[in-house]
Short mmCIF file of C-alpha atoms and ligand atoms in Angstrom, two decimals:
data_model
loop_
_atom_site.label_atom_id
_atom_site.label_comp_id
_atom_site.label_asym_id
_atom_site.label_seq_id
_atom_site.Cartn_x
_atom_site.Cartn_y
_atom_site.Cartn_z
CA MET I 1 108.02 -64.39 -44.79
CA THR I 2 110.54 -61.59 -44.28
CA GLN I 3 111.72 -61.12 -40.71
CA ALA I 4 110.60 -57.91 -38.99
CA SER I 5 113.05 -56.74 -36.34
CA GLN I 6 112.32 -56.19 -32.67
CA ASP I 7 111.05 -52.79 -31.62
CA PRO I 8 113.41 -51.23 -29.07
CA LYS I 9 110.70 -49.37 -27.16
CA GLN I 10 108.37 -52.36 -26.98
CA ALA I 11 111.23 -54.24 -25.41
CA THR I 12 111.66 -51.61 -22.68
CA LYS I 13 111.63 -53.40 -19.37
CA LEU I 14 110.12 -52.33 -16.05
CA ASN I 15 111.45 -54.04 -12.90
CA GLY I 16 113.22 -56.55 -15.07
CA ARG I 17 110.03 -57.38 -17.02
CA ARG I 18 108.84 -56.23 -20.42
CA ALA I 19 106.39 -53.35 -19.86
CA TYR I 20 103.88 -54.59 -22.44
CA ALA I 21 103.57 -57.78 -24.45
CA GLY I 22 105.89 -57.40 -27.44
CA GLY I 23 103.18 -57.72 -30.06
CA SER I 24 101.15 -54.85 -28.62
CA LEU I 25 100.54 -51.75 -30.69
CA LEU I 26 99.68 -48.90 -28.35
CA SER I 27 101.16 -45.88 -30.17
CA VAL I 28 102.89 -45.16 -33.46
CA THR I 29 105.74 -43.73 -31.40
CA HIS I 30 106.50 -47.28 -30.22
CA LEU I 31 107.32 -48.33 -33.77
CA SER I 32 110.78 -47.91 -35.22
CA LEU I 33 110.92 -47.11 -38.95
CA GLU I 34 112.28 -50.58 -39.44
CA GLN I 35 109.18 -52.00 -37.80
CA VAL I 36 106.85 -49.85 -39.88
CA SER I 37 108.70 -51.26 -42.87
CA GLY I 38 108.19 -54.79 -41.59
CA ILE I 39 104.44 -54.19 -41.23
CA LEU I 40 104.14 -52.70 -44.73
CA ASN I 41 106.15 -55.53 -46.19
CA VAL I 42 104.11 -58.27 -44.53
CA THR I 43 100.94 -56.43 -45.62
CA VAL I 44 101.98 -56.80 -49.26
CA GLN I 45 102.95 -60.44 -48.78
CA LEU I 46 99.56 -61.18 -47.20
CA GLU I 47 97.69 -59.59 -50.10
CA ARG I 48 99.56 -61.82 -52.54
CA MET I 49 99.09 -64.95 -50.47
CA ASP I 50 96.81 -67.79 -51.37
CA HIS I 51 93.60 -67.73 -49.29
CA ALA I 52 94.08 -71.25 -47.89
CA GLU I 53 97.65 -70.54 -46.80
CA ARG I 54 96.58 -67.29 -45.12
CA SER I 55 93.75 -69.01 -43.26
CA ARG I 56 96.22 -71.30 -41.48
CA MET I 57 98.40 -68.54 -40.06
CA LEU I 58 96.38 -67.94 -36.88
CA ALA I 59 94.30 -71.11 -36.93
CA GLY I 60 93.03 -71.94 -33.46
CA ARG I 61 94.06 -68.59 -31.94
CA ARG I 62 91.52 -66.55 -29.98
CA ILE I 63 91.13 -62.79 -30.34
CA ALA I 64 88.73 -60.53 -28.42
CA LEU I 65 87.41 -57.28 -29.83
CA LEU I 66 86.60 -55.01 -26.90
CA PHE I 67 84.76 -51.91 -28.08
CA TYR I 68 83.58 -49.15 -25.73
CA GLU I 69 82.80 -46.84 -28.67
CA SER I 70 81.01 -47.32 -31.96
CA SER I 71 83.00 -48.36 -35.00
CA THR I 72 82.31 -49.62 -38.48
CA ARG I 73 85.66 -49.69 -40.29
CA THR I 74 88.10 -50.55 -37.53
CA ARG I 75 85.97 -53.20 -35.85
CA THR I 76 84.89 -54.91 -39.06
CA SER I 77 88.33 -54.87 -40.64
CA PHE I 78 90.04 -56.28 -37.53
CA GLU I 79 87.35 -58.96 -37.28
CA LEU I 80 87.49 -59.92 -40.95
CA ALA I 81 91.28 -59.83 -40.86
CA ALA I 82 91.37 -62.17 -37.86
CA LYS I 83 88.93 -64.56 -39.50
CA SER I 84 90.82 -64.55 -42.78
CA LEU I 85 93.89 -65.69 -40.81
CA GLY I 86 91.92 -68.53 -39.25
CA ALA I 87 91.49 -67.05 -35.76
CA THR I 88 88.33 -67.22 -33.66
CA THR I 89 86.96 -63.84 -32.61
CA THR I 90 84.51 -62.60 -30.04
CA LEU I 91 83.09 -59.12 -29.77
CA VAL I 92 82.44 -57.48 -26.41
CA SER I 93 80.70 -54.15 -26.60
CA ASP I 94 80.01 -51.75 -23.74
CA LYS I 95 76.33 -51.80 -24.71
CA SER I 96 75.63 -55.50 -24.36
CA SER I 97 78.02 -56.77 -21.71
CA SER I 98 78.67 -56.54 -17.98
CA ILE I 99 80.48 -53.26 -18.66
CA GLU I 100 76.95 -51.82 -18.50
CA LYS I 101 76.73 -53.12 -14.93
CA GLY I 102 79.89 -51.28 -13.95
CA GLU I 103 82.62 -53.88 -14.53
CA SER I 104 85.99 -52.17 -14.87
CA LEU I 105 88.30 -52.28 -17.88
CA LYS I 106 90.82 -54.28 -15.83
CA ASP I 107 88.26 -56.88 -14.77
CA THR I 108 86.82 -57.10 -18.26
CA GLY I 109 90.31 -57.74 -19.63
CA LEU I 110 91.11 -60.35 -16.96
CA THR I 111 87.78 -62.06 -17.69
CA LEU I 112 88.53 -62.22 -21.41
CA ARG I 113 91.98 -63.61 -20.65
CA ALA I 114 90.48 -66.24 -18.32
CA LEU I 115 88.15 -67.25 -21.14
CA GLY I 116 91.12 -67.87 -23.41
CA ALA I 117 91.60 -64.61 -25.30
CA GLU I 118 95.23 -64.41 -26.44
CA ALA I 119 95.09 -60.85 -27.77
CA ILE I 120 92.66 -57.95 -27.32
CA ILE I 121 91.76 -55.21 -29.77
CA LEU I 122 90.55 -52.25 -27.72
CA ARG I 123 88.64 -49.10 -28.60
CA HIS I 124 88.01 -46.88 -25.59
CA PRO I 125 86.96 -43.25 -24.97
CA SER I 126 89.78 -42.68 -22.46
CA SER I 127 93.24 -41.80 -23.69
CA GLY I 128 95.73 -44.33 -22.35
CA ALA I 129 93.21 -47.14 -21.73
CA PRO I 130 95.15 -49.61 -23.95
CA PHE I 131 98.28 -49.06 -21.83
CA LEU I 132 96.34 -50.00 -18.69
CA LEU I 133 94.85 -53.09 -20.34
CA ALA I 134 98.26 -54.17 -21.63
CA ARG I 135 99.83 -53.78 -18.20
CA GLU I 136 97.03 -55.53 -16.31
CA THR I 137 96.52 -58.50 -18.64
CA GLY I 138 100.03 -59.02 -20.04
CA LEU I 139 98.35 -59.82 -23.37
CA PRO I 140 99.20 -58.18 -26.68
CA ILE I 141 96.84 -55.21 -27.00
CA LEU I 142 96.09 -53.47 -30.28
CA ASN I 143 94.92 -49.89 -29.83
CA ALA I 144 91.86 -49.41 -32.06
CA GLY I 145 91.49 -45.78 -30.97
CA ASP I 146 91.80 -44.39 -27.43
CA GLY I 147 90.02 -41.12 -26.71
CA MET I 148 91.78 -38.16 -28.27
CA HIS I 149 95.15 -39.90 -28.04
CA GLU I 150 95.96 -42.27 -30.92
CA HIS I 151 94.68 -44.53 -33.66
CA PRO I 152 97.91 -46.21 -34.78
CA SER I 153 96.47 -48.77 -37.21
CA GLN I 154 94.66 -45.93 -39.02
CA ALA I 155 97.92 -43.99 -39.44
CA LEU I 156 99.62 -47.10 -40.84
CA LEU I 157 96.87 -47.72 -43.38
CA ASP I 158 96.86 -44.03 -44.30
CA ALA I 159 100.62 -44.16 -44.90
CA ARG I 160 100.18 -47.27 -47.03
CA THR I 161 97.44 -45.57 -49.05
CA MET I 162 99.68 -42.58 -49.74
CA LEU I 163 102.62 -44.79 -50.71
CA MET I 164 100.38 -46.77 -53.07
CA ARG I 165 98.69 -43.80 -54.71
CA LEU I 166 101.40 -41.14 -54.92
CA PRO I 167 103.64 -41.51 -57.97
CA GLY I 168 107.14 -42.92 -57.58
CA ARG I 169 106.70 -44.33 -54.06
CA ASP I 170 107.34 -47.82 -52.74
CA ALA I 171 104.54 -49.22 -50.56
CA THR I 172 106.63 -52.17 -49.35
CA VAL I 173 109.11 -50.19 -47.31
CA ALA I 174 109.26 -47.25 -44.88
CA THR I 175 112.29 -45.00 -44.73
CA ALA I 176 112.94 -41.41 -43.68
CA LYS I 177 112.56 -40.52 -47.38
CA SER I 178 109.44 -42.54 -48.25
CA LEU I 179 107.25 -39.42 -48.35
CA GLU I 180 109.99 -36.87 -49.04
CA GLY I 181 108.60 -33.80 -50.82
CA VAL I 182 104.99 -34.63 -49.85
CA THR I 183 102.87 -32.13 -47.94
CA VAL I 184 99.86 -33.61 -46.18
CA VAL I 185 97.19 -31.11 -45.13
CA ILE I 186 95.02 -32.42 -42.28
CA THR I 187 91.92 -30.27 -41.95
CA GLY I 188 89.11 -30.11 -39.44
CA ASP I 189 88.64 -31.12 -35.84
CA ILE I 190 92.30 -31.71 -35.02
CA LEU I 191 91.80 -31.17 -31.29
CA HIS I 192 89.61 -34.23 -30.85
CA SER I 193 91.20 -36.39 -33.54
CA ARG I 194 93.31 -39.40 -32.60
CA VAL I 195 93.72 -39.98 -36.35
CA ALA I 196 95.31 -36.55 -36.80
CA ARG I 197 97.59 -37.16 -33.84
CA SER I 198 98.84 -40.55 -35.01
CA ASN I 199 99.38 -39.25 -38.53
CA ALA I 200 101.17 -36.12 -37.32
CA LEU I 201 103.46 -38.33 -35.25
CA LEU I 202 104.15 -40.86 -38.02
CA LEU I 203 104.20 -39.04 -41.36
CA PRO I 204 107.08 -36.60 -40.63
CA ARG I 205 109.24 -39.63 -39.77
CA LEU I 206 108.60 -40.84 -43.32
CA GLY I 207 109.75 -37.47 -44.69
CA ALA I 208 106.37 -35.76 -45.13
CA LYS I 209 105.50 -32.22 -44.11
CA VAL I 210 102.22 -32.08 -42.17
CA LEU I 211 100.12 -28.92 -42.25
CA LEU I 212 97.31 -28.79 -39.70
CA CYS I 213 94.42 -26.60 -40.75
CA GLY I 214 91.32 -25.48 -38.87
CA PRO I 215 89.87 -22.76 -36.64
CA GLU I 216 91.43 -22.03 -33.25
CA PRO I 217 88.75 -23.85 -31.17
CA LEU I 218 89.40 -27.06 -33.11
CA LEU I 219 93.12 -26.53 -33.58
CA PRO I 220 94.89 -24.92 -30.63
CA ALA I 221 98.45 -23.67 -31.15
CA SER I 222 99.64 -26.41 -28.76
CA ALA I 223 99.18 -28.90 -31.62
CA LEU I 224 102.62 -27.76 -32.78
CA GLY I 225 103.95 -29.78 -29.85
CA LEU I 226 103.31 -32.88 -31.94
CA GLY I 227 106.84 -32.41 -33.17
CA PRO I 228 109.07 -31.40 -36.06
CA GLY I 229 107.60 -31.46 -39.54
CA VAL I 230 104.24 -30.12 -38.30
CA GLU I 231 102.96 -26.62 -39.07
CA ILE I 232 99.66 -24.82 -38.49
CA VAL I 233 98.01 -22.96 -41.38
CA ARG I 234 94.66 -21.34 -40.59
CA ASP I 235 93.71 -20.45 -44.18
CA PHE I 236 92.47 -23.57 -45.98
CA ASP I 237 92.92 -22.12 -49.46
CA GLU I 238 96.54 -21.25 -48.66
CA ALA I 239 97.09 -24.80 -47.36
CA LEU I 240 95.51 -26.29 -50.50
CA GLY I 241 98.12 -24.54 -52.61
CA ARG I 242 100.85 -26.55 -50.86
CA ALA I 243 99.10 -29.94 -50.67
CA GLN I 244 99.83 -33.23 -52.37
CA VAL I 245 97.50 -34.99 -49.92
CA LEU I 246 94.32 -33.64 -48.30
CA MET I 247 93.08 -35.50 -45.25
CA MET I 248 89.67 -34.27 -44.18
CA LEU I 249 88.29 -34.89 -40.69
CA ARG I 250 84.81 -35.03 -39.23
CA ILE I 251 83.78 -32.61 -36.49
CA GLN I 252 83.42 -34.92 -33.48
CA LYS I 253 80.16 -33.64 -32.03
CA GLU I 254 80.34 -36.28 -29.30
CA ARG I 255 83.54 -34.71 -27.92
CA LEU I 256 82.76 -30.99 -28.32
CA ALA I 257 81.73 -30.69 -24.63
CA GLY I 258 79.78 -27.45 -24.90
CA LEU I 259 81.93 -25.88 -27.62
CA GLU I 260 79.58 -24.01 -29.99
CA LEU I 261 80.59 -23.90 -33.63
CA ASP I 262 79.04 -21.76 -36.36
CA LEU I 263 78.63 -24.55 -38.89
CA ALA I 264 77.80 -22.22 -41.80
CA ASP I 265 81.03 -20.31 -41.16
CA TYR I 266 82.97 -23.57 -40.79
CA ILE I 267 81.62 -24.86 -44.10
CA ALA I 268 82.45 -21.58 -45.85
CA ARG I 269 86.04 -21.65 -44.60
CA TYR I 270 86.97 -25.33 -44.39
CA GLN I 271 84.69 -27.53 -46.48
CA LEU I 272 86.44 -29.41 -49.29
CA ASN I 273 84.10 -29.05 -52.27
CA GLY I 274 84.66 -29.60 -55.97
CA GLU I 275 85.18 -25.94 -56.79
CA ARG I 276 87.74 -25.45 -54.02
CA LEU I 277 89.63 -28.63 -54.93
CA ALA I 278 89.76 -27.71 -58.63
CA ALA I 279 90.98 -24.21 -57.85
CA GLY I 280 93.49 -25.02 -55.09
CA ALA I 281 94.77 -28.56 -55.42
CA PRO I 282 93.46 -30.23 -58.58
CA ASP I 283 95.96 -33.11 -58.40
CA ALA I 284 95.85 -33.75 -54.66
CA LEU I 285 95.00 -37.16 -53.23
CA VAL I 286 91.92 -36.89 -51.00
CA LEU I 287 91.70 -39.01 -47.86
CA HIS I 288 89.19 -39.26 -45.02
CA PRO I 289 89.40 -41.80 -42.18
CA GLY I 290 85.61 -41.92 -41.91
CA PRO I 291 82.93 -41.67 -40.90
CA MET I 292 82.32 -38.81 -43.35
CA ILE I 293 79.58 -36.25 -42.95
CA ARG I 294 78.84 -35.41 -46.58
CA GLY I 295 77.90 -31.78 -47.01
CA LEU I 296 79.83 -30.71 -43.92
CA GLU I 297 83.62 -31.22 -44.09
CA ILE I 298 83.50 -32.73 -47.60
CA THR I 299 81.01 -32.77 -50.45
CA GLY I 300 79.82 -35.91 -52.20
CA ASP I 301 81.36 -35.00 -55.56
CA VAL I 302 84.83 -34.88 -53.96
CA ALA I 303 84.31 -37.99 -51.79
CA ASP I 304 83.24 -39.97 -54.87
CA GLY I 305 85.51 -38.18 -57.35
CA PRO I 306 88.75 -39.20 -59.07
CA ASN I 307 91.04 -37.64 -56.44
CA SER I 308 89.48 -39.68 -53.65
CA ALA I 309 91.22 -42.74 -52.17
CA ILE I 310 88.72 -43.03 -49.33
CA GLU I 311 87.47 -46.50 -50.24
CA ARG I 312 91.04 -47.62 -50.81
CA GLN I 313 91.86 -46.53 -47.25
CA VAL I 314 89.08 -48.77 -45.98
CA SER I 315 90.22 -51.82 -47.95
CA ASN I 316 93.85 -51.19 -46.95
CA GLY I 317 92.64 -51.53 -43.37
CA LEU I 318 92.08 -55.25 -43.90
CA ALA I 319 95.60 -56.11 -45.01
CA VAL I 320 97.39 -53.75 -42.63
CA ARG I 321 95.37 -55.05 -39.67
CA SER I 322 96.04 -58.63 -40.77
CA ALA I 323 99.76 -57.86 -40.53
CA LEU I 324 99.27 -56.28 -37.10
CA LEU I 325 97.48 -59.42 -35.89
CA LEU I 326 100.38 -61.60 -37.06
CA ARG I 327 102.70 -59.24 -35.25
CA ALA I 328 100.60 -59.53 -32.07
CA PHE I 329 101.15 -63.30 -32.13
CA GLY I 330 104.77 -63.12 -33.28
CA VAL I 331 104.23 -65.15 -36.43
CA GLY I 332 104.53 -64.69 -40.21
CA GLY I 333 107.79 -62.73 -40.08
CA PHE I 334 107.32 -61.13 -36.67
CA GLU I 335 108.87 -63.90 -34.56
CA SER I 336 111.50 -61.58 -33.07
CA VAL I 337 108.85 -59.11 -31.83
CA ILE I 338 107.79 -61.38 -29.00
CA ALA I 339 111.09 -63.28 -28.56
N1 CP P 1 88.39 -44.59 -39.09
C1 CP P 1 87.68 -45.16 -38.09
O1 CP P 1 88.19 -45.36 -36.98
O2 CP P 1 86.41 -45.50 -38.41
P1 CP P 1 85.43 -46.30 -37.45
O3 CP P 1 85.09 -45.40 -36.29
O4 CP P 1 84.22 -46.63 -38.27
O5 CP P 1 86.15 -47.51 -36.96
#
């Protein structure tokens, strides 16, 4: 398979040692464009590969899924991806393990390592938890969502979905012009969204303009600090008029921490429904990372309609996460990542 080059930031050394195992994916900011390209390219190669050949790529390798928060898409796709590559997986959840008895993240990671885990996929409610686990275990860690910080594999599969579905794009490569001329409107609970953050950090590097849209309590002005190529637009209908891609987000009730929202007002101003889509952005690609709350941020006719690529996002998760697992082990074109 095509060689993917070494990531300069992953190779950063502390006290003469690499800070994190080279195959870790902690943040999209750790990926060079060349590395994003390598991941997209291997993703395509994996999809074309014969099942038997794919199932030998990580045969005999052991991967732990360590989930402190609920997940359907990320957990299942990482697990199925690992199994399709021949790896053995084990799931450790905060609800049925010694985490319930108070065992720390560090000790849980060291225990998994002692049991033979060679890589850990971590979802955790605290921002930065994957960095701690990577430092303490020395294993490759894949960030499956940490608090309100990042969800890098989601941003990669979102980018792939856009490159596949928008006309005239190449889904096998990432350059500073891959999404040139594309405006992506991300609407909803930006404040609590690690998906919004990872996308706002990645998409402008591929040439896209990112408009963040939502009410002040869910979208503080400080979101502009995410970097160049990001703009705030409060009026959803104005944002629709500029959009080629609409990414809708759920209101994360579990993270609102006392914040009271007038849901009727929110729906009136920010819900993506069929009428609004037809009037404002009839050709826009509609995305949602899930889980969706139909009837709140998006209506069923839009979620199931012809503009929607929501199911495609989910299935893209399998192939992209397969590539990330190969990268974690430094195989299948990623040998230089852990060299
Ligand atoms: N997009 C996403 O992270 O979904 P899950 O919470 O179901 O994994």
